[in-house]
mmCIF file of C-alpha atoms and ligand atoms in Angstrom:
data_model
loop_
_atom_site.group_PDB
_atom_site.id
_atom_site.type_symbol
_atom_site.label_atom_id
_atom_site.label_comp_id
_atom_site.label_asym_id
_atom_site.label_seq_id
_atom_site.Cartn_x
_atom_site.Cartn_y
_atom_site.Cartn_z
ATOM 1 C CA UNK A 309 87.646 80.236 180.228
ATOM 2 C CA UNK A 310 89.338 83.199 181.646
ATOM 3 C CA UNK A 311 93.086 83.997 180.057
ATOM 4 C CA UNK A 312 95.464 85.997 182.440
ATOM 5 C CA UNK A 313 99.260 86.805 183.128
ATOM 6 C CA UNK A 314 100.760 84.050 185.178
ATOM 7 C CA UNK A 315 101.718 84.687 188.488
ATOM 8 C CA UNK A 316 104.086 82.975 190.366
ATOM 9 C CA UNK A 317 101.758 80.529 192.117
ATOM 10 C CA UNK A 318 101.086 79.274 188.967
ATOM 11 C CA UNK A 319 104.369 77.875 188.130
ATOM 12 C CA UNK A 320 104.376 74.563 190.173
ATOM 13 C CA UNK A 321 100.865 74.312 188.053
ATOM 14 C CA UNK A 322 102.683 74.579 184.604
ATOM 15 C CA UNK A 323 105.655 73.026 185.427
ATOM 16 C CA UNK A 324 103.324 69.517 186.275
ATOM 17 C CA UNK A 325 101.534 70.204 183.335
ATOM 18 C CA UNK A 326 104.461 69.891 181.129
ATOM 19 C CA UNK A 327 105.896 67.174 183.175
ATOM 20 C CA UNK A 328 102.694 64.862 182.085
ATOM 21 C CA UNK A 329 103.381 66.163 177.973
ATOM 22 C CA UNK A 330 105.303 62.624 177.684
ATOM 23 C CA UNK A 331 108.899 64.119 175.266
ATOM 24 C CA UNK A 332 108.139 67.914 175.666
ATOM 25 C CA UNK A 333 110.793 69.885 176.161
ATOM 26 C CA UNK A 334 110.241 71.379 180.258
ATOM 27 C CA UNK A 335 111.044 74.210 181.800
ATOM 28 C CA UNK A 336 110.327 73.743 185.279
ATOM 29 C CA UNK A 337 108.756 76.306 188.043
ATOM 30 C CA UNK A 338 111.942 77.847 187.920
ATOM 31 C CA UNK A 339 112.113 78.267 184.324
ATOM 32 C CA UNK A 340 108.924 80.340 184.283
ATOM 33 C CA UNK A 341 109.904 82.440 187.499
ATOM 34 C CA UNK A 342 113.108 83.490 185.395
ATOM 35 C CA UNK A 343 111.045 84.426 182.625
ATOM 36 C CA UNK A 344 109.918 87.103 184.636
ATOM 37 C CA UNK A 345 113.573 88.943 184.583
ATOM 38 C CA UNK A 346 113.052 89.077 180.735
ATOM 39 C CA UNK A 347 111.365 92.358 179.869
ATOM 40 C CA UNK A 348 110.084 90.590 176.400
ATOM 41 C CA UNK A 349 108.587 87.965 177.567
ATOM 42 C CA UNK A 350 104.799 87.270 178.501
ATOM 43 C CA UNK A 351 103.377 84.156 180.318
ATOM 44 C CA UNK A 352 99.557 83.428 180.127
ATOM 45 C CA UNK A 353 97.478 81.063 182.137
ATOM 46 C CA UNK A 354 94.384 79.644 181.077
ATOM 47 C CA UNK A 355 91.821 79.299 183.858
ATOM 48 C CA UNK A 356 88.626 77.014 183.737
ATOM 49 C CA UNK A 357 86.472 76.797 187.086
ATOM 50 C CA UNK A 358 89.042 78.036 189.307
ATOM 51 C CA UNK A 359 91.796 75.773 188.646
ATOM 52 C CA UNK A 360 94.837 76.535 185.920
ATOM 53 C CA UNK A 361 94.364 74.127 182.863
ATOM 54 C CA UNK A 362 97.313 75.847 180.377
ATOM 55 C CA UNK A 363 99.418 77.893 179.604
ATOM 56 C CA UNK A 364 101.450 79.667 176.768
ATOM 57 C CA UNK A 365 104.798 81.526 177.176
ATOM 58 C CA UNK A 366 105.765 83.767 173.907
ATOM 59 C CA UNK A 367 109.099 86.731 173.375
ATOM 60 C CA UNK A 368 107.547 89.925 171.796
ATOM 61 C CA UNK A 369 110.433 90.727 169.411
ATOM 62 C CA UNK A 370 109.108 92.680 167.312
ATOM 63 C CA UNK A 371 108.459 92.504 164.205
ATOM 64 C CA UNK A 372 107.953 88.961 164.903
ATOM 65 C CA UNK A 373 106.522 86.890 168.587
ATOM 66 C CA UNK A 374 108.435 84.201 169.059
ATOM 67 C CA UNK A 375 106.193 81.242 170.726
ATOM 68 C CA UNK A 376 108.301 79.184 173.142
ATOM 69 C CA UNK A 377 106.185 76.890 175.272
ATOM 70 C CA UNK A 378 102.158 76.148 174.865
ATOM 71 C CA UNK A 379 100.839 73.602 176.770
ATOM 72 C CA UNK A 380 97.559 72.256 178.104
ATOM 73 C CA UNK A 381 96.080 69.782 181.179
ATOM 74 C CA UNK A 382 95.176 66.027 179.413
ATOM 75 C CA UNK A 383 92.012 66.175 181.109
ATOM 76 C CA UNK A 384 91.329 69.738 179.640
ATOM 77 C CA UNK A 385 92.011 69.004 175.958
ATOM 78 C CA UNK A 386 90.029 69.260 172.465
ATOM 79 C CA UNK A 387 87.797 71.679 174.392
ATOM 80 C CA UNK A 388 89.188 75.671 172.753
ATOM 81 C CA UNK A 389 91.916 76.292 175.752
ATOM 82 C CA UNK A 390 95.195 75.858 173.267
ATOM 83 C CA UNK A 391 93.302 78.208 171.070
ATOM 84 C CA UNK A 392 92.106 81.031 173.415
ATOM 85 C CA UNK A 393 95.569 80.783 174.632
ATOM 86 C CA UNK A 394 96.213 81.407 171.146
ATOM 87 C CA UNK A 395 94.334 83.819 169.999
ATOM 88 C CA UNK A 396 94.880 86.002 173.180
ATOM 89 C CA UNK A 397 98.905 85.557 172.260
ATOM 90 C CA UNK A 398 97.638 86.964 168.722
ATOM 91 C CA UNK A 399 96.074 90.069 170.220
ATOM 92 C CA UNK A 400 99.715 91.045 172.487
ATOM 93 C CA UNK A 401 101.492 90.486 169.072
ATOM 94 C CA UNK A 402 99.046 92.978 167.101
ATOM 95 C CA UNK A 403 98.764 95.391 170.038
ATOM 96 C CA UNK A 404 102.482 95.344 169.849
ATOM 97 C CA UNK A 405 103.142 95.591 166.040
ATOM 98 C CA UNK A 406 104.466 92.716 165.686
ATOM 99 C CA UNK A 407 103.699 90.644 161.837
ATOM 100 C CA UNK A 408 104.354 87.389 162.824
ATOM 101 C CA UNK A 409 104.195 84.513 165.104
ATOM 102 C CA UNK A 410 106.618 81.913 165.036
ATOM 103 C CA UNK A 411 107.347 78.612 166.983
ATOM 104 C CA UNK A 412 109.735 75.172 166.472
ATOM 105 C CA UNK A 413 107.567 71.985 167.286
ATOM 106 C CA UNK A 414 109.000 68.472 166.888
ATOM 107 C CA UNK A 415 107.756 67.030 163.818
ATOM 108 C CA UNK A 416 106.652 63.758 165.591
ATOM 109 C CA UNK A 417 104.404 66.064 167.530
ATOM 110 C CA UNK A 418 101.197 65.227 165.212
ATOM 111 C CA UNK A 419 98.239 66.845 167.922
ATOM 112 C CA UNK A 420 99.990 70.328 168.122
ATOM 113 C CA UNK A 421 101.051 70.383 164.265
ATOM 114 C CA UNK A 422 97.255 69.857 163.043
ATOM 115 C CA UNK A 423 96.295 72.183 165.684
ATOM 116 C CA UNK A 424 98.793 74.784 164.506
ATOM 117 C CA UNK A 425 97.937 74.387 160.981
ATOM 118 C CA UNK A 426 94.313 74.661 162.167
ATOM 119 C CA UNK A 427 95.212 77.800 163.787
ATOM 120 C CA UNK A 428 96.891 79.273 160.214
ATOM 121 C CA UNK A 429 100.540 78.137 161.156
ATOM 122 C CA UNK A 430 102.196 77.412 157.997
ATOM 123 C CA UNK A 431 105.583 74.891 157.931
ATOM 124 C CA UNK A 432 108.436 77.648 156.725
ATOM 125 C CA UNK A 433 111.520 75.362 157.497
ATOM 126 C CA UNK A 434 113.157 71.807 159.375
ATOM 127 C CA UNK A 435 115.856 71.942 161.792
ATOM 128 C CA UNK A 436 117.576 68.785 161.902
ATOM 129 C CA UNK A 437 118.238 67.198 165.013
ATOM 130 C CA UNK A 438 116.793 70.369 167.132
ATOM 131 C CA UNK A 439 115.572 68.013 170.288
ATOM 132 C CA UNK A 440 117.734 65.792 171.637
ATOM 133 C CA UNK A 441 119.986 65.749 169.032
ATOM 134 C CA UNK A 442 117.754 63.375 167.185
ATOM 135 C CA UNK A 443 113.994 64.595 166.445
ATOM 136 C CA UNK A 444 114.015 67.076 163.679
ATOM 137 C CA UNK A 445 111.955 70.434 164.149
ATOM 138 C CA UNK A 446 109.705 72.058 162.392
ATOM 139 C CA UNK A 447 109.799 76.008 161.805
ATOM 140 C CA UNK A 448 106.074 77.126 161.520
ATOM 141 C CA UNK A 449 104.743 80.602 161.304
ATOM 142 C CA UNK A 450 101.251 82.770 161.201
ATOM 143 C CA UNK A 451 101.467 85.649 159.402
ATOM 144 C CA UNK A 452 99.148 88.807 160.668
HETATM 145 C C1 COA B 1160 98.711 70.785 171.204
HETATM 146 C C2 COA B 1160 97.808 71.190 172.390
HETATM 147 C C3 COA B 1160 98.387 72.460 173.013
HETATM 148 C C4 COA B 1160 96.391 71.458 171.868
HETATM 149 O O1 COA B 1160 95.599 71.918 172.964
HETATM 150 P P1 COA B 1160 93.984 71.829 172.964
HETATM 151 O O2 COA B 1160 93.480 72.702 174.065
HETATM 152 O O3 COA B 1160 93.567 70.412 172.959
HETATM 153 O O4 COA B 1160 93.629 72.476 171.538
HETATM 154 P P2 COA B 1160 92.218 73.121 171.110
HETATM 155 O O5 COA B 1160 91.106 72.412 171.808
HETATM 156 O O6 COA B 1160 92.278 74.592 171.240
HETATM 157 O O7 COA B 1160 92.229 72.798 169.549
HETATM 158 C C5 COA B 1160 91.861 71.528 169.147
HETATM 159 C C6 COA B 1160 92.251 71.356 167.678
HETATM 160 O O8 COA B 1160 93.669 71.112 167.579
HETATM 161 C C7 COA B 1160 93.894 69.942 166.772
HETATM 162 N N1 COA B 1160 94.234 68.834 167.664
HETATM 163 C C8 COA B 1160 94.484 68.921 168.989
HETATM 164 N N2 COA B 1160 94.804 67.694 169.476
HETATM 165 C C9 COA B 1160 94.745 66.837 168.438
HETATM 166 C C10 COA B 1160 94.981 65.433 168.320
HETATM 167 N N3 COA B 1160 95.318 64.668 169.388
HETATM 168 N N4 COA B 1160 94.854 64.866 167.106
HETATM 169 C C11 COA B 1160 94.510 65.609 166.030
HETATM 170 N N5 COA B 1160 94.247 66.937 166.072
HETATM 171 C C12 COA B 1160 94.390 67.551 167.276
HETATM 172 C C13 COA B 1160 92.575 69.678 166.069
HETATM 173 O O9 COA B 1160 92.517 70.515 164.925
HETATM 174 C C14 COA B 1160 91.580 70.144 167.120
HETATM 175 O O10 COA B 1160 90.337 70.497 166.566
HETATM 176 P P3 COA B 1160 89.112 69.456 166.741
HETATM 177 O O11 COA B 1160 89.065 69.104 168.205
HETATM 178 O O12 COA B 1160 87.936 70.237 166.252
HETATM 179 O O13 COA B 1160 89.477 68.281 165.895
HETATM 180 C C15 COA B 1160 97.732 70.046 173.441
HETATM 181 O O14 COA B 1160 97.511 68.818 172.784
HETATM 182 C C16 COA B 1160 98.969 69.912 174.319
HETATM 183 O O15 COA B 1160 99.081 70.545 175.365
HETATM 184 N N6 COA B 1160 99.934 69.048 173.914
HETATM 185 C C17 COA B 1160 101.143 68.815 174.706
HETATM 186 C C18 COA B 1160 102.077 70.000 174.685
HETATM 187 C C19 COA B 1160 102.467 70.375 173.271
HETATM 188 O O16 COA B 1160 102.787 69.515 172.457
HETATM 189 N N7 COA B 1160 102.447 71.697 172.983
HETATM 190 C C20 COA B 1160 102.791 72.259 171.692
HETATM 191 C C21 COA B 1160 104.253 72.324 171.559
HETATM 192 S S1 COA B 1160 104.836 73.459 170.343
#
């Protein structure tokens, strides 16, 4: 599994990645090409055999990375790419002094909640009616 910035090829990749996450909030190829106007913000592919299977998007603000979008191919799951994704996110926030990591993820979302909390995501917080007006968030973070 190789992890690298994204490049712009990529984005048609992600965008049908999150397209197939039935409920996930997407940001589209052009979503992730405008990312690339925002000097704080770092997109990372995950790479298996040649072919893109993931990706993560994350804002270094320091003190804190703020994770926005982490996503990975169905076919590619339960196999370490969400967490090398992860864990490669983890080295850009410690390289950049940063003391946290922390991310909103629907509360109905039960796969990435035990994977965060697997990870050493702890819940901090709820926002009500975050998505959709409707599905309450939750605020989870990973302390360095
Ligand atoms: C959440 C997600 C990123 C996990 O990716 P992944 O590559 O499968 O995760 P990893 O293989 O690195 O980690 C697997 C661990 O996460 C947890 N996990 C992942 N999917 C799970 C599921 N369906 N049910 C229960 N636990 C799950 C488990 O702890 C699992 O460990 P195990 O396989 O030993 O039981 C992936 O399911 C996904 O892309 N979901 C859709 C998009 C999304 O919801 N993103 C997060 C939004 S904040």
């Amino acid at each position: 599994m190789l992890i690298r910035r994204a490049k712009q090829e990529d984005y048609c990749v992600f965008a049908a990645i999150e397209a197939d996450c039935p409920g996930y909030p997407s940001w589209g190829a052009n979503g992730f090409a405008a990312e690339e106007t925002n000097r704080n913000s770092v997109t990372l592919a995950a790479e298996f055999e040649g072919a893109v299977a993931g990706f993560v998007n994350f804002w270094i603000l320091r003190p804190q990375v703020q994770l926005n979008s982490l996503a990975v191919r169905g076919d590619m799951r339960r196999r370490g790419t969400a967490a090398a994704l992860l864990g490669k996110t983890l080295e850009y926030a410690r390289k950049n002094a940063c003391t946290a990591v922390d991310l909103e993820v629907s509360e109905l979302n039960s796969p990435a909640i035990a994977f965060y909390l697997k990870q050493g995501f702890e819940v901090v917080g709820k926002r009500p009616k975050f998505y959709n007006n409707t599905e309450t968030a939750l605020l989870m973070r990973k302390t360095l």
